[in-house]
Amino acid sequence: MKRVCVLGLGYIGLPTASIFAMNGFKVLGIDVKTDIVENINNGTFNIQEPGLHTTVQAAIKSGNLKVGTSPEKADIFIIAVPTPFKKNNLGNNNIPGKSHLADLSYVQAAAEAIIPFIEKGNIIILESTSPPGTTVNFLIPILEKSGLKAGLEFFVAHCPERVLPGNILKEFLENDRIIGGIDYKSAEIAKNLYEKIVEGDIYLTDATTAEMVKLMENIYRDVNIALSNELAIISEKFNINAVEVIQLANKHPRVNLHQPGPGVGGHCISVDPWFLIEKAPELSKLMLLGRQINDDMPGYIFDKTKKLLKDIAEPKIAILGVSYKGNVDDTRESPALKICEKFREANIDFSIFDPHVKKFHFDINSLNDTLEQSDLILILADHKEFKNINPDKIKNLVKTRMVFDTKNCLEHHIWKNEGFTVILL
Ligand code: SAJ
């Protein structure tokens, strides 16, 4: 039975470890945080992801998944730690390539932790999204401190994760995978491993190309969301509905405009473009502009909200949804946080309801408390629960019947029938 050691038990590492365990591998999952390990062992970990609790419990029950804080010898090491960015505070925030820098400290720590355990024939796989060149120029030198030679005595590949938060378990199995080896043999070994689990097709390439592929997938989305956000802002000038423009333009067989929104959040799409901008600042003009447009959206929502409320004395805003997108509890890089901070700075009263988020920088209240005496309902995440809010039931709770649906997720005709003014992006 092959032994797998997974480093990092977060959104990617924990499902990965559990799925390998459920497929007959002997898995040791490692996290540096003892509370994470304890919570996994007693079933109280707080990652909200459909099916994950059941899968983790079954994996532990099978005896194939153990979790702990220090690595052991294994045949396969999978590094699935976060690669966030660090904001540069040297005062040069506006210089492309200097403002946001990839933080590879978790990759470094994970790689250093396994040095004493690397043996001949092992394969080490980096799943974490990384700037181009990381596997070859950053990871290998650390691993070779083991005294063994990469490509000769042990093997290394980059297999970027591609799963969508909210649908991780399904996409883990079904999505095609890109495997970039530091050489052909490394790629082949990694492929033999993943094809035991993944139902999608597996494509082989070199490690740096695989890193670039992963970044471009998310950059493609970021730039296209920026395009639709720009369309939303331009549409306001012409007094037309951007959502309708998008729906109609997408009837063209080769057009796929994305959806505008209050900004791009999460730990992937709003972060990964910076990894490429950092490495090629003078060559990544469109990517940088896309990032800036999306990062400016919270400010636009704030300004537009203020305009909507300009005739109301001491208005109260009811904010619905503060996670970075619908049906997840994750608030990392959430545009809602920036919007709330702007309301606080401007001394505008607001209350928040979010059925998924337990912990946030501002208080989360009940739906009724949030809506009571409010002058504007501001939708910032498209949670499924919001579609079930019956405007007839809440119309007498609010003070002003006005809803700004930045995610275009309500049945607007029903709200209009109950006397609400509906504003879209
Ligand atoms: N968003 C829009 N308009 C859209 C689509 C999304 O404003 O048309 C916003 C969302 O509200 C959210 C952000 O963009 O704030 C990102 O959401 P998302 O659902 O597009 O993506 P993530 O960040 O949850 O997951 C992405 C996925 N990448 C792609 O779809 C190319 C996922 O497959 C990756 O595995 C993941 O990043 C990752 O870990 O890199």
Short mmCIF file of C-alpha atoms and ligand atoms in Angstrom, two decimals:
data_model
loop_
_atom_site.label_atom_id
_atom_site.label_comp_id
_atom_site.label_asym_id
_atom_site.label_seq_id
_atom_site.Cartn_x
_atom_site.Cartn_y
_atom_site.Cartn_z
CA MET A 1 0.00 0.00 0.00
CA LYS A 2 1.48 3.35 -1.08
CA ARG A 3 2.03 5.93 1.64
CA VAL A 4 1.01 9.53 0.95
CA CYS A 5 1.92 12.51 3.10
CA VAL A 6 -0.22 15.59 2.43
CA LEU A 7 1.14 18.87 3.77
CA GLY A 8 -1.51 21.48 4.56
CA LEU A 9 -5.03 20.49 5.62
CA GLY A 10 -7.06 23.38 4.28
CA TYR A 11 -9.58 23.74 1.46
CA ILE A 12 -7.42 21.67 -0.90
CA GLY A 13 -5.24 19.47 1.32
CA LEU A 14 -8.02 18.03 3.46
CA PRO A 15 -10.21 16.85 0.55
CA THR A 16 -7.09 15.58 -1.24
CA ALA A 17 -5.93 13.58 1.78
CA SER A 18 -9.41 12.14 2.35
CA ILE A 19 -9.95 11.14 -1.27
CA PHE A 20 -6.57 9.41 -1.49
CA ALA A 21 -7.37 7.59 1.77
CA MET A 22 -10.76 6.49 0.43
CA ASN A 23 -8.99 5.07 -2.60
CA GLY A 24 -6.75 2.71 -0.67
CA PHE A 25 -3.70 4.89 0.00
CA LYS A 26 -2.23 5.10 3.50
CA VAL A 27 -2.42 8.84 4.10
CA LEU A 28 -0.86 11.05 6.73
CA GLY A 29 -2.25 14.59 6.64
CA ILE A 30 -0.08 17.25 8.21
CA ASP A 31 -0.87 20.73 9.40
CA VAL A 32 1.31 23.04 11.46
CA LYS A 33 -1.70 24.19 13.48
CA THR A 34 -2.57 21.79 16.29
CA ASP A 35 -6.15 23.07 16.57
CA ILE A 36 -6.79 22.20 12.91
CA VAL A 37 -5.51 18.68 13.50
CA GLU A 38 -7.62 18.31 16.67
CA ASN A 39 -10.73 19.61 14.94
CA ILE A 40 -10.30 17.16 12.06
CA ASN A 41 -9.86 14.29 14.50
CA ASN A 42 -13.02 15.15 16.42
CA GLY A 43 -15.05 16.11 13.35
CA THR A 44 -15.45 19.79 14.21
CA PHE A 45 -13.30 21.41 11.53
CA ASN A 46 -14.92 24.50 10.13
CA ILE A 47 -14.52 24.23 6.37
CA GLN A 48 -18.02 24.47 4.93
CA GLU A 49 -17.94 22.35 1.80
CA PRO A 50 -20.69 19.97 0.60
CA GLY A 51 -19.89 16.35 1.47
CA LEU A 52 -16.51 17.10 3.04
CA HIS A 53 -17.37 16.21 6.65
CA THR A 54 -18.78 12.84 5.59
CA THR A 55 -15.76 12.06 3.40
CA VAL A 56 -13.24 13.02 6.09
CA GLN A 57 -15.07 10.97 8.72
CA ALA A 58 -15.26 7.95 6.42
CA ALA A 59 -11.54 8.29 5.58
CA ILE A 60 -10.59 8.41 9.26
CA LYS A 61 -12.91 5.50 10.07
CA SER A 62 -11.37 3.41 7.29
CA GLY A 63 -8.05 3.65 9.13
CA ASN A 64 -6.34 5.00 6.03
CA LEU A 65 -6.32 8.65 7.07
CA LYS A 66 -4.33 9.86 10.03
CA VAL A 67 -3.63 13.52 10.76
CA GLY A 68 -0.84 15.09 12.74
CA THR A 69 1.66 17.92 12.96
CA SER A 70 4.89 16.26 11.83
CA PRO A 71 5.64 14.42 8.59
CA GLU A 72 6.85 10.86 8.33
CA LYS A 73 8.43 8.78 5.59
CA ALA A 74 6.16 8.29 2.58
CA ASP A 75 6.28 7.33 -1.09
CA ILE A 76 4.44 10.44 -2.20
CA PHE A 77 4.50 13.93 -0.68
CA ILE A 78 1.79 16.38 -1.75
CA ILE A 79 2.27 20.03 -0.82
CA ALA A 80 -1.10 21.80 -0.64
CA VAL A 81 -0.34 24.86 1.48
CA PRO A 82 -1.59 28.42 0.89
CA THR A 83 0.31 30.77 -1.40
CA PRO A 84 -1.12 34.18 -0.50
CA PHE A 85 0.44 37.49 -1.42
CA LYS A 86 2.03 39.97 0.91
CA LYS A 87 1.35 43.60 0.36
CA ASN A 88 4.53 45.57 0.08
CA ASN A 89 4.56 48.46 2.55
CA LEU A 90 7.70 50.14 1.27
CA GLY A 91 5.69 53.03 -0.11
CA ASN A 92 5.86 51.84 -3.73
CA ASN A 93 2.38 50.36 -3.88
CA ASN A 94 1.65 51.83 -7.25
CA ILE A 95 4.65 50.36 -9.01
CA PRO A 96 3.53 47.31 -11.01
CA GLY A 97 5.31 44.20 -9.81
CA LYS A 98 6.17 45.68 -6.41
CA SER A 99 2.82 46.16 -4.69
CA HIS A 100 1.81 42.51 -4.19
CA LEU A 101 4.45 39.82 -3.80
CA ALA A 102 3.89 36.07 -3.70
CA ASP A 103 4.36 34.71 -0.21
CA LEU A 104 6.07 31.35 -0.64
CA SER A 105 6.90 30.98 3.04
CA TYR A 106 4.35 28.17 3.53
CA VAL A 107 5.75 26.25 0.55
CA GLN A 108 9.23 26.76 1.95
CA ALA A 109 8.22 25.56 5.43
CA ALA A 110 6.45 22.48 4.04
CA ALA A 111 9.40 21.60 1.82
CA GLU A 112 11.87 22.07 4.67
CA ALA A 113 9.73 19.91 6.95
CA ILE A 114 10.02 16.90 4.63
CA ILE A 115 13.78 17.15 3.95
CA PRO A 116 14.67 14.55 6.63
CA PHE A 117 12.12 12.09 5.26
CA ILE A 118 12.86 12.15 1.51
CA GLU A 119 14.13 8.83 0.18
CA LYS A 120 15.18 7.47 -3.18
CA GLY A 121 12.21 6.92 -5.48
CA ASN A 122 9.91 9.41 -3.74
CA ILE A 123 7.80 11.85 -5.68
CA ILE A 124 7.09 15.32 -4.34
CA ILE A 125 4.10 17.11 -5.83
CA LEU A 126 3.36 20.80 -5.49
CA GLU A 127 -0.38 21.52 -5.79
CA SER A 128 -0.25 25.09 -4.49
CA THR A 129 -0.68 27.82 -7.11
CA SER A 130 2.73 29.40 -7.65
CA PRO A 131 4.55 31.96 -9.80
CA PRO A 132 6.20 30.50 -12.90
CA GLY A 133 9.56 28.98 -12.05
CA THR A 134 8.71 28.15 -8.41
CA THR A 135 8.94 24.37 -8.75
CA VAL A 136 12.28 24.38 -10.55
CA ASN A 137 14.01 27.38 -9.00
CA PHE A 138 12.54 27.52 -5.50
CA LEU A 139 11.26 24.09 -4.51
CA ILE A 140 13.98 21.83 -5.91
CA PRO A 141 16.92 23.61 -4.21
CA ILE A 142 15.16 23.17 -0.85
CA LEU A 143 14.37 19.50 -1.46
CA GLU A 144 17.93 18.78 -2.59
CA LYS A 145 19.13 19.76 0.87
CA SER A 146 18.16 16.15 1.60
CA GLY A 147 21.39 15.20 -0.17
CA LEU A 148 19.46 13.49 -2.98
CA LYS A 149 19.28 14.71 -6.56
CA ALA A 150 15.95 15.75 -8.11
CA GLY A 151 15.17 13.91 -11.33
CA LEU A 152 17.71 11.19 -10.51
CA GLU A 153 16.98 10.03 -6.99
CA PHE A 154 13.60 11.60 -6.34
CA PHE A 155 10.98 13.11 -8.62
CA VAL A 156 9.10 16.39 -8.61
CA ALA A 157 5.96 17.64 -10.36
CA HIS A 158 3.57 20.56 -10.22
CA CYS A 159 -0.07 19.42 -10.38
CA PRO A 160 -2.11 22.57 -9.81
CA GLU A 161 -5.45 22.11 -8.10
CA ARG A 162 -8.42 23.30 -10.16
CA VAL A 163 -11.41 22.66 -7.93
CA LEU A 164 -14.15 25.22 -7.39
CA PRO A 165 -14.91 26.06 -3.74
CA GLY A 166 -18.49 24.93 -3.18
CA ASN A 167 -18.06 21.96 -5.51
CA ILE A 168 -14.65 20.64 -4.51
CA LEU A 169 -15.29 16.91 -4.13
CA LYS A 170 -17.07 16.56 -7.47
CA GLU A 171 -14.56 18.66 -9.37
CA PHE A 172 -11.63 16.85 -7.76
CA LEU A 173 -12.81 13.65 -9.37
CA GLU A 174 -14.20 14.98 -12.64
CA ASN A 175 -11.94 17.83 -13.75
CA ASP A 176 -9.13 17.27 -16.22
CA ARG A 177 -5.69 17.74 -14.68
CA ILE A 178 -2.48 19.31 -15.90
CA ILE A 179 0.70 17.68 -14.65
CA GLY A 180 4.01 19.44 -15.09
CA GLY A 181 7.06 17.35 -14.36
CA ILE A 182 10.58 18.64 -13.84
CA ASP A 183 11.33 15.90 -16.37
CA TYR A 184 9.33 13.32 -18.27
CA LYS A 185 9.77 10.59 -15.66
CA SER A 186 8.46 12.85 -12.88
CA ALA A 187 5.40 13.71 -14.97
CA GLU A 188 4.75 10.04 -15.72
CA ILE A 189 5.01 9.02 -12.06
CA ALA A 190 2.59 11.78 -11.04
CA LYS A 191 0.20 10.78 -13.81
CA ASN A 192 0.21 7.15 -12.63
CA LEU A 193 -0.81 8.41 -9.23
CA TYR A 194 -3.58 10.84 -10.20
CA GLU A 195 -5.15 8.52 -12.76
CA LYS A 196 -5.98 6.11 -9.94
CA ILE A 197 -8.33 8.76 -8.58
CA VAL A 198 -9.20 11.36 -11.18
CA GLU A 199 -11.86 10.53 -13.78
CA GLY A 200 -11.00 13.50 -16.01
CA ASP A 201 -8.23 13.44 -18.60
CA ILE A 202 -4.65 14.06 -17.56
CA TYR A 203 -2.29 16.17 -19.70
CA LEU A 204 1.46 16.18 -19.26
CA THR A 205 3.78 19.12 -19.66
CA ASP A 206 6.78 20.70 -17.91
CA ALA A 207 6.50 22.23 -14.43
CA THR A 208 6.78 25.90 -15.46
CA THR A 209 4.16 25.54 -18.19
CA ALA A 210 1.82 23.90 -15.65
CA GLU A 211 2.37 26.86 -13.29
CA MET A 212 1.53 29.27 -16.10
CA VAL A 213 -1.56 27.28 -17.15
CA LYS A 214 -2.96 27.48 -13.64
CA LEU A 215 -2.34 31.21 -13.39
CA MET A 216 -3.85 31.88 -16.79
CA GLU A 217 -7.05 30.01 -15.93
CA ASN A 218 -7.70 32.37 -13.06
CA ILE A 219 -6.39 35.44 -14.90
CA TYR A 220 -8.72 34.67 -17.81
CA ARG A 221 -11.60 34.87 -15.37
CA ASP A 222 -10.34 37.96 -13.56
CA VAL A 223 -9.85 39.93 -16.79
CA ASN A 224 -13.25 38.86 -18.13
CA ILE A 225 -15.01 39.78 -14.90
CA ALA A 226 -13.25 43.17 -15.12
CA LEU A 227 -14.63 43.58 -18.63
CA SER A 228 -18.17 42.99 -17.40
CA ASN A 229 -17.65 45.29 -14.43
CA GLU A 230 -16.51 47.97 -16.83
CA LEU A 231 -19.58 47.30 -18.96
CA ALA A 232 -21.79 47.73 -15.87
CA ILE A 233 -20.25 51.12 -15.14
CA ILE A 234 -20.56 52.26 -18.77
CA SER A 235 -24.17 51.02 -18.97
CA GLU A 236 -25.13 53.33 -16.12
CA LYS A 237 -24.00 56.28 -18.24
CA PHE A 238 -26.32 55.17 -21.06
CA ASN A 239 -29.11 54.25 -18.67
CA ILE A 240 -29.30 50.67 -19.93
CA ASN A 241 -29.19 47.35 -18.12
CA ALA A 242 -25.76 45.65 -18.27
CA VAL A 243 -27.22 42.30 -17.28
CA GLU A 244 -29.54 42.38 -20.28
CA VAL A 245 -26.62 43.36 -22.54
CA ILE A 246 -24.67 40.35 -21.25
CA GLN A 247 -27.58 37.94 -21.66
CA LEU A 248 -28.14 39.05 -25.24
CA ALA A 249 -24.46 39.25 -26.22
CA ASN A 250 -23.98 35.71 -24.87
CA LYS A 251 -26.50 34.46 -27.44
CA HIS A 252 -23.59 34.83 -29.89
CA PRO A 253 -21.93 31.40 -30.27
CA ARG A 254 -18.44 32.70 -29.48
CA VAL A 255 -19.15 35.24 -26.73
CA ASN A 256 -19.10 34.45 -23.01
CA LEU A 257 -19.28 37.68 -21.04
CA HIS A 258 -18.96 37.08 -17.30
CA GLN A 259 -21.16 38.55 -14.57
CA PRO A 260 -20.53 41.95 -13.01
CA GLY A 261 -20.45 42.12 -9.23
CA PRO A 262 -19.21 44.06 -6.22
CA GLY A 263 -15.64 42.93 -6.87
CA VAL A 264 -13.58 39.77 -7.05
CA GLY A 265 -12.78 38.02 -3.80
CA GLY A 266 -11.49 34.70 -2.55
CA HIS A 267 -7.98 33.34 -2.23
CA CYS A 268 -7.53 32.49 -5.90
CA ILE A 269 -8.74 34.82 -8.62
CA SER A 270 -8.02 38.04 -6.76
CA VAL A 271 -4.56 36.79 -5.75
CA ASP A 272 -3.08 34.74 -8.58
CA PRO A 273 -2.76 37.50 -11.23
CA TRP A 274 -0.31 39.26 -8.92
CA PHE A 275 2.03 36.25 -9.19
CA LEU A 276 2.48 36.90 -12.89
CA ILE A 277 2.45 40.69 -12.62
CA GLU A 278 5.29 40.37 -10.10
CA LYS A 279 7.39 38.28 -12.48
CA ALA A 280 6.73 40.31 -15.64
CA PRO A 281 5.46 43.76 -14.59
CA GLU A 282 6.20 45.54 -17.84
CA LEU A 283 4.55 42.78 -19.90
CA SER A 284 1.33 42.20 -17.98
CA LYS A 285 -0.57 45.41 -18.68
CA LEU A 286 -4.02 43.93 -19.27
CA MET A 287 -3.79 41.69 -16.22
CA LEU A 288 -2.86 44.63 -14.02
CA LEU A 289 -5.68 46.75 -15.39
CA GLY A 290 -8.15 43.91 -14.82
CA ARG A 291 -6.99 43.65 -11.20
CA GLN A 292 -7.34 47.40 -10.70
CA ILE A 293 -10.84 47.52 -12.23
CA ASN A 294 -12.02 44.68 -10.02
CA ASP A 295 -10.36 46.14 -6.93
CA ASP A 296 -12.11 49.45 -7.61
CA MET A 297 -15.57 47.86 -7.63
CA PRO A 298 -16.20 48.10 -3.86
CA GLY A 299 -15.59 51.86 -4.15
CA TYR A 300 -18.04 52.05 -7.03
CA ILE A 301 -20.71 50.15 -5.06
CA PHE A 302 -20.14 52.45 -2.09
CA ASP A 303 -20.52 55.60 -4.24
CA LYS A 304 -23.60 54.26 -5.99
CA THR A 305 -25.20 53.26 -2.69
CA LYS A 306 -24.57 56.73 -1.29
CA LYS A 307 -26.23 58.28 -4.36
CA LEU A 308 -29.27 56.01 -3.92
CA LEU A 309 -29.59 57.18 -0.33
CA LYS A 310 -28.82 60.84 -0.82
CA ASP A 311 -32.36 62.04 -0.02
CA ILE A 312 -32.74 59.93 3.11
CA ALA A 313 -31.70 61.38 6.45
CA GLU A 314 -29.62 58.97 8.56
CA PRO A 315 -30.20 55.96 6.34
CA LYS A 316 -29.73 52.37 7.42
CA ILE A 317 -28.43 49.76 5.00
CA ALA A 318 -29.29 46.07 5.25
CA ILE A 319 -26.32 44.12 3.84
CA LEU A 320 -27.14 40.59 2.71
CA GLY A 321 -24.13 38.33 2.13
CA VAL A 322 -20.53 39.06 3.04
CA SER A 323 -18.69 35.93 1.89
CA TYR A 324 -16.58 36.31 -1.25
CA LYS A 325 -19.22 34.51 -3.33
CA GLY A 326 -22.53 32.69 -2.97
CA ASN A 327 -23.06 29.57 -0.83
CA VAL A 328 -19.63 29.53 0.81
CA ASP A 329 -18.57 30.71 4.27
CA ASP A 330 -15.21 32.05 3.11
CA THR A 331 -14.71 35.81 3.54
CA ARG A 332 -11.08 36.03 2.42
CA GLU A 333 -10.52 39.06 0.17
CA SER A 334 -14.29 39.54 0.16
CA PRO A 335 -15.34 42.80 -1.53
CA ALA A 336 -18.04 43.07 1.16
CA LEU A 337 -15.38 43.76 3.77
CA LYS A 338 -14.06 46.76 1.87
CA ILE A 339 -17.61 48.04 1.33
CA CYS A 340 -18.47 47.68 5.03
CA GLU A 341 -15.27 49.50 5.99
CA LYS A 342 -16.21 52.38 3.70
CA PHE A 343 -19.67 52.62 5.28
CA ARG A 344 -18.09 52.66 8.72
CA GLU A 345 -15.61 55.38 7.74
CA ALA A 346 -18.49 57.43 6.32
CA ASN A 347 -20.52 56.85 9.50
CA ILE A 348 -23.37 55.23 7.58
CA ASP A 349 -25.44 52.82 9.62
CA PHE A 350 -25.57 49.23 8.40
CA SER A 351 -26.45 45.78 9.61
CA ILE A 352 -25.32 42.44 8.14
CA PHE A 353 -27.10 39.14 7.58
CA ASP A 354 -25.25 36.13 6.17
CA PRO A 355 -26.60 32.61 6.70
CA HIS A 356 -23.21 31.03 5.84
CA VAL A 357 -20.71 33.22 7.64
CA LYS A 358 -20.18 32.71 11.37
CA LYS A 359 -17.17 34.95 11.89
CA PHE A 360 -16.61 38.31 10.23
CA HIS A 361 -14.91 41.61 11.00
CA PHE A 362 -18.32 43.14 11.68
CA ASP A 363 -21.27 41.66 13.63
CA ILE A 364 -23.58 39.26 11.81
CA ASN A 365 -27.24 39.66 12.78
CA SER A 366 -30.52 37.90 12.14
CA LEU A 367 -32.40 38.60 8.90
CA ASN A 368 -35.18 40.44 10.70
CA ASP A 369 -32.84 42.63 12.76
CA THR A 370 -30.90 43.46 9.62
CA LEU A 371 -33.95 44.41 7.60
CA GLU A 372 -35.80 46.26 10.33
CA GLN A 373 -36.17 49.98 9.57
CA SER A 374 -33.66 49.73 6.70
CA ASP A 375 -33.68 52.06 3.71
CA LEU A 376 -31.80 49.87 1.26
CA ILE A 377 -31.25 46.14 0.96
CA LEU A 378 -27.77 45.66 -0.49
CA ILE A 379 -27.10 42.16 -1.85
CA LEU A 380 -23.35 41.41 -1.97
CA ALA A 381 -23.32 37.60 -2.27
CA ASP A 382 -25.72 35.37 -4.20
CA HIS A 383 -26.56 32.86 -1.46
CA LYS A 384 -29.35 30.48 -2.41
CA GLU A 385 -31.29 31.47 0.74
CA PHE A 386 -31.79 35.01 -0.57
CA LYS A 387 -33.89 33.74 -3.48
CA ASN A 388 -36.40 32.45 -0.92
CA ILE A 389 -36.89 35.76 0.84
CA ASN A 390 -40.49 36.71 0.24
CA PRO A 391 -40.72 40.49 -0.29
CA ASP A 392 -44.37 40.39 0.74
CA LYS A 393 -43.31 39.12 4.20
CA ILE A 394 -40.63 41.73 4.78
CA LYS A 395 -42.00 44.80 3.06
CA ASN A 396 -43.44 46.19 6.28
CA LEU A 397 -40.24 45.54 8.20
CA VAL A 398 -38.16 47.87 6.07
CA LYS A 399 -38.51 51.64 6.12
CA THR A 400 -37.81 52.24 2.41
CA ARG A 401 -38.59 49.62 -0.23
CA MET A 402 -35.39 49.66 -2.21
CA VAL A 403 -33.03 46.80 -3.11
CA PHE A 404 -29.64 47.04 -4.84
CA ASP A 405 -28.95 43.54 -6.17
CA THR A 406 -25.27 43.66 -7.17
CA LYS A 407 -25.31 39.91 -7.88
CA ASN A 408 -28.48 39.87 -9.95
CA CYS A 409 -29.81 36.96 -7.90
CA LEU A 410 -33.37 37.91 -6.92
CA GLU A 411 -36.61 37.45 -8.84
CA HIS A 412 -36.94 41.14 -9.56
CA HIS A 413 -40.53 41.17 -10.84
CA ILE A 414 -41.75 39.74 -7.50
CA TRP A 415 -39.93 42.47 -5.59
CA LYS A 416 -41.24 45.16 -7.92
CA ASN A 417 -44.78 43.83 -7.47
CA GLU A 418 -44.40 44.42 -3.73
CA GLY A 419 -43.44 48.04 -4.31
CA PHE A 420 -39.67 47.73 -4.17
CA THR A 421 -37.42 49.79 -6.40
CA VAL A 422 -34.86 47.33 -7.78
CA ILE A 423 -31.42 48.54 -8.80
CA LEU A 424 -28.95 46.34 -10.66
CA LEU A 425 -25.32 46.83 -11.51
N1 SAJ B 1 -17.21 36.53 -9.93
C1 SAJ B 1 -17.80 37.60 -10.60
N2 SAJ B 1 -18.35 37.38 -11.83
C2 SAJ B 1 -18.34 36.16 -12.43
C3 SAJ B 1 -17.74 35.06 -11.75
C4 SAJ B 1 -17.18 35.29 -10.50
O1 SAJ B 1 -17.84 38.73 -10.10
O2 SAJ B 1 -18.86 36.04 -13.56
C5 SAJ B 1 -16.57 36.74 -8.63
C6 SAJ B 1 -17.17 35.90 -7.49
O3 SAJ B 1 -18.26 36.54 -6.92
C7 SAJ B 1 -15.96 35.80 -6.56
C8 SAJ B 1 -14.78 35.75 -7.50
O4 SAJ B 1 -15.23 36.28 -8.73
O5 SAJ B 1 -15.85 36.96 -5.77
C9 SAJ B 1 -14.20 34.36 -7.73
O6 SAJ B 1 -15.22 33.39 -7.83
P1 SAJ B 1 -15.18 32.11 -8.80
O7 SAJ B 1 -16.34 31.26 -8.47
O8 SAJ B 1 -15.05 32.54 -10.21
O9 SAJ B 1 -13.80 31.39 -8.48
P2 SAJ B 1 -13.09 30.85 -7.13
O10 SAJ B 1 -12.08 31.89 -6.73
O11 SAJ B 1 -14.04 30.40 -6.11
O12 SAJ B 1 -12.32 29.56 -7.72
C10 SAJ B 1 -11.41 29.72 -8.79
C11 SAJ B 1 -11.74 28.70 -9.89
N3 SAJ B 1 -11.05 29.05 -11.12
C12 SAJ B 1 -11.68 29.14 -12.32
O13 SAJ B 1 -12.87 28.97 -12.45
C13 SAJ B 1 -10.83 29.46 -13.50
C14 SAJ B 1 -11.36 27.30 -9.43
O14 SAJ B 1 -11.56 26.36 -10.47
C15 SAJ B 1 -9.90 27.28 -8.97
O15 SAJ B 1 -9.50 25.98 -8.53
C16 SAJ B 1 -9.78 28.24 -7.82
O16 SAJ B 1 -10.09 29.55 -8.31
C17 SAJ B 1 -8.37 28.19 -7.28
O17 SAJ B 1 -8.15 27.58 -6.22
O18 SAJ B 1 -7.44 28.69 -7.95
#
